[in-house]
PDB file of C-alpha atoms in Angstrom:
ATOM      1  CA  UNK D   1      78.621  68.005 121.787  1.00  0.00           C
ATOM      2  CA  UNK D   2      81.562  66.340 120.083  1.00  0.00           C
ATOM      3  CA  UNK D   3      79.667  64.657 117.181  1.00  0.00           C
ATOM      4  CA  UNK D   4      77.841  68.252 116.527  1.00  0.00           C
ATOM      5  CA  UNK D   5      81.686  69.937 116.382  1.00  0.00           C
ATOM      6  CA  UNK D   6      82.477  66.851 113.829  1.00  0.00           C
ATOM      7  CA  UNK D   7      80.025  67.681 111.785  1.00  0.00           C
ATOM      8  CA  UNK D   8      80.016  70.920 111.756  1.00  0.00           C
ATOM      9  CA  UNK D   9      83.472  71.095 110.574  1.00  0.00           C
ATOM     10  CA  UNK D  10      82.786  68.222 107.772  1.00  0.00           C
ATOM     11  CA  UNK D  11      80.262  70.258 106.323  1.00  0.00           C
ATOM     12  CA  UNK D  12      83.091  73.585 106.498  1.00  0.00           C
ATOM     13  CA  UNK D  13      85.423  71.115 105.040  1.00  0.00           C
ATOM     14  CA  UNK D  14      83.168  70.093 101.475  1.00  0.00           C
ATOM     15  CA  UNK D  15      82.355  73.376 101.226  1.00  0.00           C
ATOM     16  CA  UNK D  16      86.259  74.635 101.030  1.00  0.00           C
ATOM     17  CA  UNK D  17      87.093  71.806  98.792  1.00  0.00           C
ATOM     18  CA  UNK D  18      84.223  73.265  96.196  1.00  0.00           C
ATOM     19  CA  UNK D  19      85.306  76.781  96.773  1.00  0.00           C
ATOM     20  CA  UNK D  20      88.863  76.616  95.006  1.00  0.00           C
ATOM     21  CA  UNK D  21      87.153  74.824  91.995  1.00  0.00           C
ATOM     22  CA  UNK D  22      84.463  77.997  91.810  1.00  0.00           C
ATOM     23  CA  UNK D  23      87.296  80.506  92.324  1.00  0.00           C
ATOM     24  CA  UNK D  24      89.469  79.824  89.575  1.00  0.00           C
ATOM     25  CA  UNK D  25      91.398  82.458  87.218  1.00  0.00           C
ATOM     26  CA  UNK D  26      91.843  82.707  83.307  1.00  0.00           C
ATOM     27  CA  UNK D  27      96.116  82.072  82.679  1.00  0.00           C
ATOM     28  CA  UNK D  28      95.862  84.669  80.593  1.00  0.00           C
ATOM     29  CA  UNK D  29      99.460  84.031  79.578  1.00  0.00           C
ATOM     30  CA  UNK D  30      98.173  80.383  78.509  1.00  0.00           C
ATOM     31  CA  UNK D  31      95.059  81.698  76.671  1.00  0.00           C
ATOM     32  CA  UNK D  32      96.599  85.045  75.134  1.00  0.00           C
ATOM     33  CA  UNK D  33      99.807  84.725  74.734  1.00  0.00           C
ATOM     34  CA  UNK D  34      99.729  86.927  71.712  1.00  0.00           C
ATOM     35  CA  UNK D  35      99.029  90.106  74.633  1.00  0.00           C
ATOM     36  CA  UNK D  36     102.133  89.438  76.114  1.00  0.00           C
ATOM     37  CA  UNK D  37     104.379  89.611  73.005  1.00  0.00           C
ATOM     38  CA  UNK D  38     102.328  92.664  71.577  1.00  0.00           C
ATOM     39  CA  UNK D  39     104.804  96.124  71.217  1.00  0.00           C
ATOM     40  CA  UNK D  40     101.958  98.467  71.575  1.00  0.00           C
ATOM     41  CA  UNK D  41      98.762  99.235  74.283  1.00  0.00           C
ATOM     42  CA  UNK D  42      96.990  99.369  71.438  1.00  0.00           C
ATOM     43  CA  UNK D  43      97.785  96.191  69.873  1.00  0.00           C
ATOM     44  CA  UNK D  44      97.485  94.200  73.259  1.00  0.00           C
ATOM     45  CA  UNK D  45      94.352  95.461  74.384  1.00  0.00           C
ATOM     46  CA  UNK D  46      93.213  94.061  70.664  1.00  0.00           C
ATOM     47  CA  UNK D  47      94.730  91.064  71.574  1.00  0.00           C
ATOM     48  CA  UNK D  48      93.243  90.698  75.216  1.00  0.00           C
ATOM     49  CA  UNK D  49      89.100  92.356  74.490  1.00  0.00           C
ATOM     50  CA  UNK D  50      89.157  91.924  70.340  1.00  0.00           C
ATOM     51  CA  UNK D  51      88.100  95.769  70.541  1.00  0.00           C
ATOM     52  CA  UNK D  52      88.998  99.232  71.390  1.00  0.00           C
ATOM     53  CA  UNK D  53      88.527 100.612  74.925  1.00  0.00           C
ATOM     54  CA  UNK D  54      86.945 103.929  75.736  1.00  0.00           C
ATOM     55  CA  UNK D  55      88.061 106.708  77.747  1.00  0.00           C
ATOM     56  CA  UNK D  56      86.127 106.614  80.874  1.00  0.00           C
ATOM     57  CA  UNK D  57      86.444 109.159  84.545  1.00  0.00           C
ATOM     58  CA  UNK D  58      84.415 105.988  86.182  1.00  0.00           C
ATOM     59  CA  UNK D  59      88.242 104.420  86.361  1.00  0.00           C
ATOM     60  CA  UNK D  60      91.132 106.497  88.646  1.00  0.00           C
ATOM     61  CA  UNK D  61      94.587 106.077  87.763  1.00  0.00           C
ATOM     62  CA  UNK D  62      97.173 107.404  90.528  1.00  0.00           C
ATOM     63  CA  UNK D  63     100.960 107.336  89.676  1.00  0.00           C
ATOM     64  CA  UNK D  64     103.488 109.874  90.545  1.00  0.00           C
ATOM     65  CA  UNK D  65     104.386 112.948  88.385  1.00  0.00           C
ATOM     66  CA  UNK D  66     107.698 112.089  88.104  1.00  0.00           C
ATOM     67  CA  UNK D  67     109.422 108.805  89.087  1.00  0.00           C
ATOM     68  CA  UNK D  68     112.417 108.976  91.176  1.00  0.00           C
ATOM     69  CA  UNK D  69     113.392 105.250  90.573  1.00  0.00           C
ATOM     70  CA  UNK D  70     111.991 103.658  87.440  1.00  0.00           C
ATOM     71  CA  UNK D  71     112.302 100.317  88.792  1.00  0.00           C
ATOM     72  CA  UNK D  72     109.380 100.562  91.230  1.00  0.00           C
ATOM     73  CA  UNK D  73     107.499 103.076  90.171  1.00  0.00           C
ATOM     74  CA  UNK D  74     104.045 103.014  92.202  1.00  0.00           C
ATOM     75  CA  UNK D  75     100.524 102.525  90.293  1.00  0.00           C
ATOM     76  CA  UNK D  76      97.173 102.665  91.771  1.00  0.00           C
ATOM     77  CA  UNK D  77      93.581 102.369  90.545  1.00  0.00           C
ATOM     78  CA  UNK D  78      90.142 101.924  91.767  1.00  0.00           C
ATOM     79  CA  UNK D  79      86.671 101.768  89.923  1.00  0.00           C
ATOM     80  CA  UNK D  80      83.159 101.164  90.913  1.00  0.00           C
ATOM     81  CA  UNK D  81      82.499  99.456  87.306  1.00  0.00           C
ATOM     82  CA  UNK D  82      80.505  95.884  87.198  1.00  0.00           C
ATOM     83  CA  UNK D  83      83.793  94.490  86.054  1.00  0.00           C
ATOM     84  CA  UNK D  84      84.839  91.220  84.455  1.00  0.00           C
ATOM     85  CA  UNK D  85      88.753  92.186  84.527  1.00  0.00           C
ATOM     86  CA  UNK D  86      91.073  95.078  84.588  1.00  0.00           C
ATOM     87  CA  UNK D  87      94.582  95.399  82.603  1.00  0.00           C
ATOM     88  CA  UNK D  88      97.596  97.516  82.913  1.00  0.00           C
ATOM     89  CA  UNK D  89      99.704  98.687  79.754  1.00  0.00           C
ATOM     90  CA  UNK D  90     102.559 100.505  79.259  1.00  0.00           C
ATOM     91  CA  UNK D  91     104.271 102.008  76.541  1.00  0.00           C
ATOM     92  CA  UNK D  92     107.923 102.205  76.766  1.00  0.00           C
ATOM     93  CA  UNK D  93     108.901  98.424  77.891  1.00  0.00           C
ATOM     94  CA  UNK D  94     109.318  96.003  75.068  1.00  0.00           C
ATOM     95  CA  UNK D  95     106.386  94.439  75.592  1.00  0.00           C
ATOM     96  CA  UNK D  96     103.320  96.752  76.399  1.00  0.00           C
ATOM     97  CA  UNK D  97     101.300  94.144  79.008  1.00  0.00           C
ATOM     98  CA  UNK D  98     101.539  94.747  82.284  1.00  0.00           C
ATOM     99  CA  UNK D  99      98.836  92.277  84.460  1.00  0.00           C
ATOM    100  CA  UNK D 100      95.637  91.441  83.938  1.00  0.00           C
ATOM    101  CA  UNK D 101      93.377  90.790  86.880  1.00  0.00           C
ATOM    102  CA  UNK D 102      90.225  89.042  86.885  1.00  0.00           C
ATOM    103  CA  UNK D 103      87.439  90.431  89.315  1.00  0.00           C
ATOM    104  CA  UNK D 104      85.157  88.301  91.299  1.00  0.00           C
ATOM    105  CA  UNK D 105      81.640  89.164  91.951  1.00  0.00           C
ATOM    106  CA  UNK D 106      81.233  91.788  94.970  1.00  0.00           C
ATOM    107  CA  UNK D 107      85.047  92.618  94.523  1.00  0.00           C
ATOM    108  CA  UNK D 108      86.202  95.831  95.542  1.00  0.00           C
ATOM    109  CA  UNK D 109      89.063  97.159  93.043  1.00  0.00           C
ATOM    110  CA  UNK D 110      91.130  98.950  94.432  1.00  0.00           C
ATOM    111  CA  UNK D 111      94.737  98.038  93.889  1.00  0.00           C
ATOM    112  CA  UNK D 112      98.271  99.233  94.198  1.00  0.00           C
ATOM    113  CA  UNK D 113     101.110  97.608  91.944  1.00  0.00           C
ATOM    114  CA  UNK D 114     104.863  98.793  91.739  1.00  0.00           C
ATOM    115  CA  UNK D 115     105.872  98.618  87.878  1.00  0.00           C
ATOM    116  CA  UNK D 116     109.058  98.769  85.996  1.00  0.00           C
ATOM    117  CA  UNK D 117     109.767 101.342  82.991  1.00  0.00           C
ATOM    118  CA  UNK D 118     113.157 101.950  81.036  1.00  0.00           C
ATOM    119  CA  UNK D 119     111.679 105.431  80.446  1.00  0.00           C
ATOM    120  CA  UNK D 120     109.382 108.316  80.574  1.00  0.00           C
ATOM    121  CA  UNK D 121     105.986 107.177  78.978  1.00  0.00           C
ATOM    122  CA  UNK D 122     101.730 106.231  79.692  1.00  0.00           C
ATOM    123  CA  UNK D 123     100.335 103.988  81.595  1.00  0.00           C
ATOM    124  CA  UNK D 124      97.131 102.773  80.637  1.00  0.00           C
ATOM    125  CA  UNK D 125      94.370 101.060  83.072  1.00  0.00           C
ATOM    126  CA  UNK D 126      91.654  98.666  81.140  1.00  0.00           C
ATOM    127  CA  UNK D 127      88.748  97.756  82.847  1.00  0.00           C
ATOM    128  CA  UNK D 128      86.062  95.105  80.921  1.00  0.00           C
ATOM    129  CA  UNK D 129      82.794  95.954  82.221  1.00  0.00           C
ATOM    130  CA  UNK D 130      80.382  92.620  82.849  1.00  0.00           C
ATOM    131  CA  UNK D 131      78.232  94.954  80.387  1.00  0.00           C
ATOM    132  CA  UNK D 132      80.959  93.824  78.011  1.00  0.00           C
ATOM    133  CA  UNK D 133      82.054  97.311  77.399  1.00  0.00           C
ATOM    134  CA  UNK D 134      85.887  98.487  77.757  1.00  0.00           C
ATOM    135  CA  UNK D 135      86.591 101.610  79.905  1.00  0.00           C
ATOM    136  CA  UNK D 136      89.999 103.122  80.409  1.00  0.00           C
ATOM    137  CA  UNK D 137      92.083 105.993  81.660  1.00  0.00           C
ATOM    138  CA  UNK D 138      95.978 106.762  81.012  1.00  0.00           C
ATOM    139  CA  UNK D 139      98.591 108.762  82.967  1.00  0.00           C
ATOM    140  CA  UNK D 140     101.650 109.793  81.532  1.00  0.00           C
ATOM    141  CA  UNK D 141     104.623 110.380  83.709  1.00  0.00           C
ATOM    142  CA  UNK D 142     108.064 111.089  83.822  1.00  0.00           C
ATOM    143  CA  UNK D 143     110.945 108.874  84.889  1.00  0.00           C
ATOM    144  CA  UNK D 144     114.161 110.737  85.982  1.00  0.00           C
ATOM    145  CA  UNK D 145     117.682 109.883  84.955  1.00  0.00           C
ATOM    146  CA  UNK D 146     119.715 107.608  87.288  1.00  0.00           C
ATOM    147  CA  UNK D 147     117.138 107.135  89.809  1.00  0.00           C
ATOM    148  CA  UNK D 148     116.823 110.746  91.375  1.00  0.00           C
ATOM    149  CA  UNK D 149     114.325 113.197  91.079  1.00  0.00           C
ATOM    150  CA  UNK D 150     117.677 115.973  90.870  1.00  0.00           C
TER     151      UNK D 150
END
């Protein structure tokens, strides 16, 4: 029974030193750093995809209205696109990237981030389709003075 249990857990143990290897992400800050510097959603999502993205309902953006504390405000979205990788832009920070996520086959994306923002402005969601298509959606909301909704 012992030499089963030994071998058993060798053969667990190759397979989780191949699965990091497999599992790897893009640095996108190593491969794009141009994104990252860009001013504008526009410019960065040039920068990232090389193209234009189109408005899509297939990707839900949730943020509040208005955003008591622009220091965390709280961003959600979900799609059921094929994807390759979804971005998040902004428009009022310096620079306009946000994060860029890539998506594994038979991922579910659904995510939640909290996001900083000087000001009032969009937020933009960027998914790249495996179809090699760009869908997006944008939100714009409002960020109260001094961190209260009065």
């Amino acid at each position: 029974m012992q030499r089963r249990k030994f071998l058993s857990l060798g053969a667990l143990a190759a397979v989780a030193a191949t699965v990091p290897a497999t599992l790897s992400a893009e640095d996108f800050r190593k491969s794009k750093p141009d994104v990252w510097t860009a001013k504008t959603v526009e410019d960065a999502i040039a920068k990232l995809y090389g193209k234009n993205a189109t408005k899509s309902d297939a990707v839900k953006l949730t943020t509040p209205d208005v955003a008591s504390n622009g220091g965390q405000i709280p961003v959600s979205f979900k799609t059921d696109i094929d994807a390759k990788t979804v971005a998040v832009f902004q428009n009022v920070n310096p620079e306009s990237a946000v994060i860029v996520y890539t998506i594994y086959p038979d991922s579910v994306i659904d995510y939640s981030i909290k996001m900083k923002m000087k000001k009032s402005g969009t937020i933009t969601v960027v998914v790249e389709g495996k179809d090699g298509n760009l869908y997006s959606t944008s939100k714009t909301l409002s960020v109260a003075l001094g961190g209260c909704e009065g």
